[in-house]
Tab-separated table of C-alpha atoms and ligand atoms in Angstrom:
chain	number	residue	atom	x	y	z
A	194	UNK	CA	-0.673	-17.650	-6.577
A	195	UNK	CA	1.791	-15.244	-6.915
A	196	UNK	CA	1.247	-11.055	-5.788
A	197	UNK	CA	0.315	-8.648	-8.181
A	198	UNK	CA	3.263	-6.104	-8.968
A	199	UNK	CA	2.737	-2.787	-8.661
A	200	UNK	CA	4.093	-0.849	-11.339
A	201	UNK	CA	5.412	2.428	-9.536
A	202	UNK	CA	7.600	3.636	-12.461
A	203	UNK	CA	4.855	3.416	-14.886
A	204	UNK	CA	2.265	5.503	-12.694
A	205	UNK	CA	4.567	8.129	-12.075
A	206	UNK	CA	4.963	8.560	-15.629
A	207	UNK	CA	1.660	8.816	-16.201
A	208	UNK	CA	1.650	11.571	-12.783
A	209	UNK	CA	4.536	13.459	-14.390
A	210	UNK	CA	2.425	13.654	-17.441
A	211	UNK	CA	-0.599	14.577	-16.294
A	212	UNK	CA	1.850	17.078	-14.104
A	213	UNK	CA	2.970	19.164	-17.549
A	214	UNK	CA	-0.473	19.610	-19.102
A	215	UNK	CA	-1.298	21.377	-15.863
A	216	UNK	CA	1.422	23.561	-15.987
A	217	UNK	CA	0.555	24.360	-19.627
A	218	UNK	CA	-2.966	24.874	-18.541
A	219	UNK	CA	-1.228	27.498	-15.633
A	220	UNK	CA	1.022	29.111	-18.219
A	221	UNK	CA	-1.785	29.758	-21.059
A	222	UNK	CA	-4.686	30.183	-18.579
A	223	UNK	CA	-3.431	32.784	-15.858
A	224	UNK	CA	0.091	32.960	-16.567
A	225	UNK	CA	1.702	31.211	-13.803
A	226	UNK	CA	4.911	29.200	-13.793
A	227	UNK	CA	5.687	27.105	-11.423
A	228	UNK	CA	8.626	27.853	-9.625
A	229	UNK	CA	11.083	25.092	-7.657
A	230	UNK	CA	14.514	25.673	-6.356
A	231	UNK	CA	16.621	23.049	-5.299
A	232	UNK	CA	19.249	23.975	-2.773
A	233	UNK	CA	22.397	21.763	-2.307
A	234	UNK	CA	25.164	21.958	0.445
A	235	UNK	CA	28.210	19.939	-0.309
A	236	UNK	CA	29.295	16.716	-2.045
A	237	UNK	CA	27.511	14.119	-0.607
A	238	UNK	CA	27.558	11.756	-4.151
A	239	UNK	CA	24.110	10.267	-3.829
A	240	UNK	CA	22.571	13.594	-2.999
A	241	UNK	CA	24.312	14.931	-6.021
A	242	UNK	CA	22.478	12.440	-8.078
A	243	UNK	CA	18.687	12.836	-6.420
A	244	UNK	CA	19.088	16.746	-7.311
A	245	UNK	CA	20.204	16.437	-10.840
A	246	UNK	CA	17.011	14.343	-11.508
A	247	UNK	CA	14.748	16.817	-9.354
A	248	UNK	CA	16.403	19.480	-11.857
A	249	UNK	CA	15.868	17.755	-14.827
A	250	UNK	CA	12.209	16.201	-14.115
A	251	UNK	CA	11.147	20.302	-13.191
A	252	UNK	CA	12.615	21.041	-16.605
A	253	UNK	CA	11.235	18.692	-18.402
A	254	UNK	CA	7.557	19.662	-16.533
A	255	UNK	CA	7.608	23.126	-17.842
A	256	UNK	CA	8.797	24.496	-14.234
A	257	UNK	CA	11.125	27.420	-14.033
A	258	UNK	CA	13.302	25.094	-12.715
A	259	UNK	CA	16.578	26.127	-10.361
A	260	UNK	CA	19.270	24.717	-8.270
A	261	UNK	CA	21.544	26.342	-6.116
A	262	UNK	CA	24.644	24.484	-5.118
A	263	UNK	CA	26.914	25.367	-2.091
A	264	UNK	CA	30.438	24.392	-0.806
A	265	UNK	CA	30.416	22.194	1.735
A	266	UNK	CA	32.056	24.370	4.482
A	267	UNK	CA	28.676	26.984	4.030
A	268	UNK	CA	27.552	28.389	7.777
A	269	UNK	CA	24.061	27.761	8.794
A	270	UNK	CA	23.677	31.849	8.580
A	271	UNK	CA	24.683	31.461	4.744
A	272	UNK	CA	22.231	28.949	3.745
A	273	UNK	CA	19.164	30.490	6.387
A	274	UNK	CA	20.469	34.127	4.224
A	275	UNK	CA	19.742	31.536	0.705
A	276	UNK	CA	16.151	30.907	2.063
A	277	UNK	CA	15.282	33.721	3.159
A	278	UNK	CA	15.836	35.021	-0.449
A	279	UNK	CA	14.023	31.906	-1.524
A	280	UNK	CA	10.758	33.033	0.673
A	281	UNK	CA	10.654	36.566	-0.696
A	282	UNK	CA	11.065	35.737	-4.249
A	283	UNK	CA	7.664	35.284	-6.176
A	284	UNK	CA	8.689	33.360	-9.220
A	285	UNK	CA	9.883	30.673	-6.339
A	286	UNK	CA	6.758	28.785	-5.646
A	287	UNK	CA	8.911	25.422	-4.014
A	288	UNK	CA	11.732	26.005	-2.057
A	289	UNK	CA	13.935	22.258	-1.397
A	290	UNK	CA	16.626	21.814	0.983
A	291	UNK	CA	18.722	18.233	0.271
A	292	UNK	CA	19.179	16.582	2.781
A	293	UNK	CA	21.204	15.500	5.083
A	294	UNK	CA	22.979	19.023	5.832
A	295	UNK	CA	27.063	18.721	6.918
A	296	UNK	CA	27.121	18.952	10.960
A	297	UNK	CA	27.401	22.647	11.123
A	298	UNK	CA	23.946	23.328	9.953
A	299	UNK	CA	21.219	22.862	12.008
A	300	UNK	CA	18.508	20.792	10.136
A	301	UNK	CA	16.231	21.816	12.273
A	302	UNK	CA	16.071	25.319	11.649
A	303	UNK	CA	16.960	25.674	7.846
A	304	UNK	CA	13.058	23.226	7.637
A	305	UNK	CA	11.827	25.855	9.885
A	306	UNK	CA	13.037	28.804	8.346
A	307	UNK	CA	10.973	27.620	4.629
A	308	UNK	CA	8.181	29.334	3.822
A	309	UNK	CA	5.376	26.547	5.053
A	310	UNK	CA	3.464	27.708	1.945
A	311	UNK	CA	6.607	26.781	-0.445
A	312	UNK	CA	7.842	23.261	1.647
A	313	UNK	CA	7.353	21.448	-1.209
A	314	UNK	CA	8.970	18.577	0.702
A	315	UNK	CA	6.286	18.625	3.517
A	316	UNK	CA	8.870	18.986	6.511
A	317	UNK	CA	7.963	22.002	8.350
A	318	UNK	CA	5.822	21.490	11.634
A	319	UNK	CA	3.011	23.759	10.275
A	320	UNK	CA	2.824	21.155	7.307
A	321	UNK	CA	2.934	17.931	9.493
A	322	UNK	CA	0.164	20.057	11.936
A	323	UNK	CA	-1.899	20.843	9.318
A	324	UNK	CA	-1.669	17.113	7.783
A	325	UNK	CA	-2.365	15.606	11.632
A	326	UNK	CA	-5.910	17.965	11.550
A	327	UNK	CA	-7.222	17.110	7.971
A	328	UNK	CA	-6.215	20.470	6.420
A	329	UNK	CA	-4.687	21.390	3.319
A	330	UNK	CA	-1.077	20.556	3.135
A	331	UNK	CA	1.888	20.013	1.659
A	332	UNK	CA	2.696	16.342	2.239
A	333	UNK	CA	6.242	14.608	2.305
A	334	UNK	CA	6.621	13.370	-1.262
A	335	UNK	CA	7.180	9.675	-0.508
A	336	UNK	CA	4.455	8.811	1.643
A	337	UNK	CA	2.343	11.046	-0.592
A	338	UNK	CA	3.695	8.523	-3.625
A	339	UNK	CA	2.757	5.926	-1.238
A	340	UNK	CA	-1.108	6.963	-0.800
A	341	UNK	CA	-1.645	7.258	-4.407
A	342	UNK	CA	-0.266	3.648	-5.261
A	343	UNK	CA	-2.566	2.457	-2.552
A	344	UNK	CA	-5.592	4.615	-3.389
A	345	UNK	CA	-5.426	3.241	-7.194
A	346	UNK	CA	-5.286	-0.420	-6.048
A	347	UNK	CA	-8.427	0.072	-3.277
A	348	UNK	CA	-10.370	2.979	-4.959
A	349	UNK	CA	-12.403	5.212	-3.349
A	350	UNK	CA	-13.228	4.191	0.300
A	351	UNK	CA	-11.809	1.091	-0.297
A	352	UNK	CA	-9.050	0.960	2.343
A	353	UNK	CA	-12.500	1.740	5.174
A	354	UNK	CA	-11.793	-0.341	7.991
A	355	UNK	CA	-8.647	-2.012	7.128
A	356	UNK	CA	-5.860	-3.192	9.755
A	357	UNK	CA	-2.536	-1.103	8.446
A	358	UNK	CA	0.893	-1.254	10.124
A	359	UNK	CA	3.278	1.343	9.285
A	360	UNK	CA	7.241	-0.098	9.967
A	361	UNK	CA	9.252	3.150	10.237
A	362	UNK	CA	8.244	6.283	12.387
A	363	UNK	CA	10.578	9.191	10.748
A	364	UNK	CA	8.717	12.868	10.428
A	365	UNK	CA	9.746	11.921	6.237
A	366	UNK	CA	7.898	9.240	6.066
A	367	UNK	CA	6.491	7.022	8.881
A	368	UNK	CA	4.629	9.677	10.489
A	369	UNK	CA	2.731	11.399	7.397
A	370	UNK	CA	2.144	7.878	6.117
A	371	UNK	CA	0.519	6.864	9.005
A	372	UNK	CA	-1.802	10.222	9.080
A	373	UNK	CA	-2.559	9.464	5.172
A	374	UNK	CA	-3.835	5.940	5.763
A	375	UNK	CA	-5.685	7.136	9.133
A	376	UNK	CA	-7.106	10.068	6.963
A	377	UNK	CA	-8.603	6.794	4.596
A	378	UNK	CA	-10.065	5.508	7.771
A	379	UNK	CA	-7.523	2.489	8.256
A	380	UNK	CA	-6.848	0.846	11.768
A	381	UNK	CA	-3.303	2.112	12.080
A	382	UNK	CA	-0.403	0.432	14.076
A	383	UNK	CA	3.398	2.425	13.915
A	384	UNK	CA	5.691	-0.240	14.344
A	385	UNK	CA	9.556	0.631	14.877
A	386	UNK	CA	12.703	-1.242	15.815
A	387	UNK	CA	11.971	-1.571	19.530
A	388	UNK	CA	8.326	-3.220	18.696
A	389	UNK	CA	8.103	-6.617	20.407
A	390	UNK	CA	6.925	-9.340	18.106
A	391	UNK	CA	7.280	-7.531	15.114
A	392	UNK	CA	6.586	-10.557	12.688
A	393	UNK	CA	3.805	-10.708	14.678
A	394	UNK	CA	2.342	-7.147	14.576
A	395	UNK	CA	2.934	-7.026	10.728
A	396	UNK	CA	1.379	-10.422	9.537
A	397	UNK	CA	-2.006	-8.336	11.077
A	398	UNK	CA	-1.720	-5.992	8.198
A	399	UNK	CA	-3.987	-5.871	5.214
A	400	UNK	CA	-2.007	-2.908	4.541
A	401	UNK	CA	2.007	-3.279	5.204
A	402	UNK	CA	4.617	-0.042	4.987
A	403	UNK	CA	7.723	-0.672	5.004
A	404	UNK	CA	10.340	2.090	5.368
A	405	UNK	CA	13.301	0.867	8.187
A	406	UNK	CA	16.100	1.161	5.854
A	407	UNK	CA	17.365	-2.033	6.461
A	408	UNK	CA	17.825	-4.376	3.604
A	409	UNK	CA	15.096	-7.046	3.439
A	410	UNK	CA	14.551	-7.363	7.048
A	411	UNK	CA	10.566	-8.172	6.446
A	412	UNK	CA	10.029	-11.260	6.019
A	413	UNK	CA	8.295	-14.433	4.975
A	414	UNK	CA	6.766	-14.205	8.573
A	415	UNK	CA	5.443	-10.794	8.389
A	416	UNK	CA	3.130	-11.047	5.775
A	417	UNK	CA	-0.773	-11.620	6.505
A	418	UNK	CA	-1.896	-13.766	3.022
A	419	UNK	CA	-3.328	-11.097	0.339
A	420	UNK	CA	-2.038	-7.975	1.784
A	421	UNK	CA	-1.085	-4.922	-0.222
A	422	UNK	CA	2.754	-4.414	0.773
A	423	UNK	CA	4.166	-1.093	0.069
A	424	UNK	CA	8.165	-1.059	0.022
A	425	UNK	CA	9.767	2.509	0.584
A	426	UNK	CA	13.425	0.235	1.219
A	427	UNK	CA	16.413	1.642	-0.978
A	428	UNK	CA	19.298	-0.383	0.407
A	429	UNK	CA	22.729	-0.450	-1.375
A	430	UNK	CA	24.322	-4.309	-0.800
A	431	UNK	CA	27.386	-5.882	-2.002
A	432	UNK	CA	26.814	-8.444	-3.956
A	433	UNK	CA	29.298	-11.995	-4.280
A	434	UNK	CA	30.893	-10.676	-8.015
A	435	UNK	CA	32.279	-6.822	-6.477
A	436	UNK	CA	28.876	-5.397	-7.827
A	437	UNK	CA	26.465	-4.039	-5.724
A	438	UNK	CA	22.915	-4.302	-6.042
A	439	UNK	CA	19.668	-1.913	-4.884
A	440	UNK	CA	17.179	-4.054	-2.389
A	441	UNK	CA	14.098	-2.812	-0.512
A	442	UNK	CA	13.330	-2.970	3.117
A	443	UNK	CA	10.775	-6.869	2.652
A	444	UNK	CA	12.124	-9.583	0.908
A	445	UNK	CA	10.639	-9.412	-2.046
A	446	UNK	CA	11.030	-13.499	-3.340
A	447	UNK	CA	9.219	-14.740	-0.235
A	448	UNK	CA	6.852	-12.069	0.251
A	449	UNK	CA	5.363	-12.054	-3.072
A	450	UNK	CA	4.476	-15.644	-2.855
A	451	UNK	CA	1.735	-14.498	0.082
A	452	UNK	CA	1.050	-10.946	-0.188
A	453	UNK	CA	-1.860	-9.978	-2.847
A	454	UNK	CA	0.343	-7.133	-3.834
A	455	UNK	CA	3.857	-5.460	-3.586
A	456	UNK	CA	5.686	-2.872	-4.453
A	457	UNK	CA	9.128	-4.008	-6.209
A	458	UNK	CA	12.362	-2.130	-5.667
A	459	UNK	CA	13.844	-0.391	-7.778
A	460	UNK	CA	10.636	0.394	-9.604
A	461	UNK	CA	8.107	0.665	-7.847
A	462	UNK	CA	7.737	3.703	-4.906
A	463	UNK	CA	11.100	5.262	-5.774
A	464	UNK	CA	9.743	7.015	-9.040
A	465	UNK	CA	6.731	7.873	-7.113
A	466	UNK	CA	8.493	10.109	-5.145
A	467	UNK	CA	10.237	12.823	-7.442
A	468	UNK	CA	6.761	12.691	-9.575
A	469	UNK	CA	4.953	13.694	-6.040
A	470	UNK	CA	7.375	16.858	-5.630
A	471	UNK	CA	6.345	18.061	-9.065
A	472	UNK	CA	2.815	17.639	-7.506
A	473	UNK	CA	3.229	19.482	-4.300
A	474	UNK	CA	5.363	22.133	-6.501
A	475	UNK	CA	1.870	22.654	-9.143
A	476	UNK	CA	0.111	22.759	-5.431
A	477	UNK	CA	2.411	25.404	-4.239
A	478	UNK	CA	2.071	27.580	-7.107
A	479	UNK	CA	-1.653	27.268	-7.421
A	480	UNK	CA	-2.313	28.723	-3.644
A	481	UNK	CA	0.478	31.925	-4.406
A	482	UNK	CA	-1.164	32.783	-7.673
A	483	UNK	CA	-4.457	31.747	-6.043
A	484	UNK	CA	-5.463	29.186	-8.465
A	485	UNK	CA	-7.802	26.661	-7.722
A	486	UNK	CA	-5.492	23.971	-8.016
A	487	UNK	CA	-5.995	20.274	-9.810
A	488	UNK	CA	-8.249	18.041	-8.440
B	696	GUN	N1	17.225	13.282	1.229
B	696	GUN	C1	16.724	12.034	1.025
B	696	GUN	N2	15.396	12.113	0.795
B	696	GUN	C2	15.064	13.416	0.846
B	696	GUN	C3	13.846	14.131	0.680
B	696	GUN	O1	12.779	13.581	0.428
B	696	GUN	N3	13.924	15.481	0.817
B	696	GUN	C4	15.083	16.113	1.105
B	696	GUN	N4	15.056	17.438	1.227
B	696	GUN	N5	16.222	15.493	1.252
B	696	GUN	C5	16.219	14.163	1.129
């Protein structure tokens, strides 16, 4: 029997739906607009590409919806002066810096510099604090993607108990993933690169997380039979013909002839991701105009 496929794309179009009628609910109930402002520091071409779809997904939600782009020779005084501004305006309720910055920024302290309450992307230490004691928070977009795939396959309770094995220990995503499936009462294992027997260590998951960023390195020997797999890989690799072609992190032919479920790349946690900052932006907005925000 072959693995269910989750269908990532097609939830987070449902999530971005369900994402506008809130902020039509905001706009006509207490006359709130959600507020995100992407900020951009040089050329970097795939960069360029995440933060014209952040842009357009805002627009398209109903956000007032902004993106500030600067050259790539900006000093780290210039962009801390941007988000400074950023903090102290009030119609700016999420405040993104893209990532990676050139080398004369620290990245450091631009993350630490946001406005906890407007890190719509999750990184700021008072975030991943509150997130590692079970308060509110804003939590990494990804991994937050992540935890609602996995809490609409299990339902309610239903990951209670269950071995999970995180691959990947980055603050972006292996960390906060691994507090979200300890916050659902999962046994949880962070495995990295140095982890002896890592075939070994993963075919113990019910639940598997993949996010190395190395194409297809999970394999047929890492996969415990009927266990959720949840792919966060987004690996460019040349292909025989010149083109190039987008692969995730588990080998998705062999695995889904064992695992009970997987994620496929593209398609399946990418679109998750960009849905989940329109959530954490509808979240940011509801605790400045002190909203009780969506369940
Ligand atoms: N670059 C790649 N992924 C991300 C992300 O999730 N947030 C930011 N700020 N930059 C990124």
């Amino acid at each position: 029997m072959t693995a269910d496929i989750i269908d990532g794309k097609a939830f987070a179009e449902g999530l971005r739906g369900m994402v506008a009628q809130q902020t039509a609910q905001l706009k006509e109930g207490h006359g709130l607009i959600p507020g995100l402002t992407v900020v951009i520091v040089g050329e970097d071409p795939a960069s360029q590409i995440y933060v014209r779809n952040k842009g357009k997904v805002a627009a398209e939600m109903g956000f007032l919806s902004d993106t500030i782009r600067m050259p790539e020779d900006t000093t780290e005084a210039q962009l801390l002066a941007v988000v400074e501004g950023l903090n102290a305006d009030p119609a700016v309720h999420g405040i993104l810096v893209q990532l990676p910055l050139p080398p004369q920024i620290d990245e450091g302290l631009v993350i630490l510099t946001i406005d906890p309450n407007k890190d719509v992307d999750g990184l700021h230490p008072i975030n991943a604090g509150r997130l590692a004691s079970g308060q509110s928070a804003l939590v990494p977009c990804t991994p937050l993607g992540c935890s609602m795939l996995l809490a609409d396959r299990f339902g309610q309770g239903g990951m209670s108990g269950l071995r999970a094995v995180m691959v990947g220990r980055s603050n972006l995503v292996g960390k906060p993933m691994a507090q979200l499936l300890l916050a659902e009462h999962c046994t949880v294992t962070i495995a990295h690169s140095r982890t002896r027997d890592l075939p070994g260590v993963c075919r113990e998951a019910d639940i598997l997380v993949a996010a190395v960023g190395r194409a297809e390195m999970l394999g047929a020997d890492c996969i415990k039979p009927g266990a959720v797999v949840i792919d966060v890989g987004m690996n460019r690799i040349d292909l025989d013909n010149g083109k190039t072609k987008l692969t995730g992190d588990v080998d998705f032919e062999a695995a889904k002839e064992i695992a009970g479920a997987i994620t496929p790349v593209p398609g399946g946690v990418g679109p998750m991701t960009i849905a989940c900052l329109m959530v954490n932006t509808v979240t940011a907005a509801c605790w400045a105009g002190g909203v009780e925000g969506p369940a």
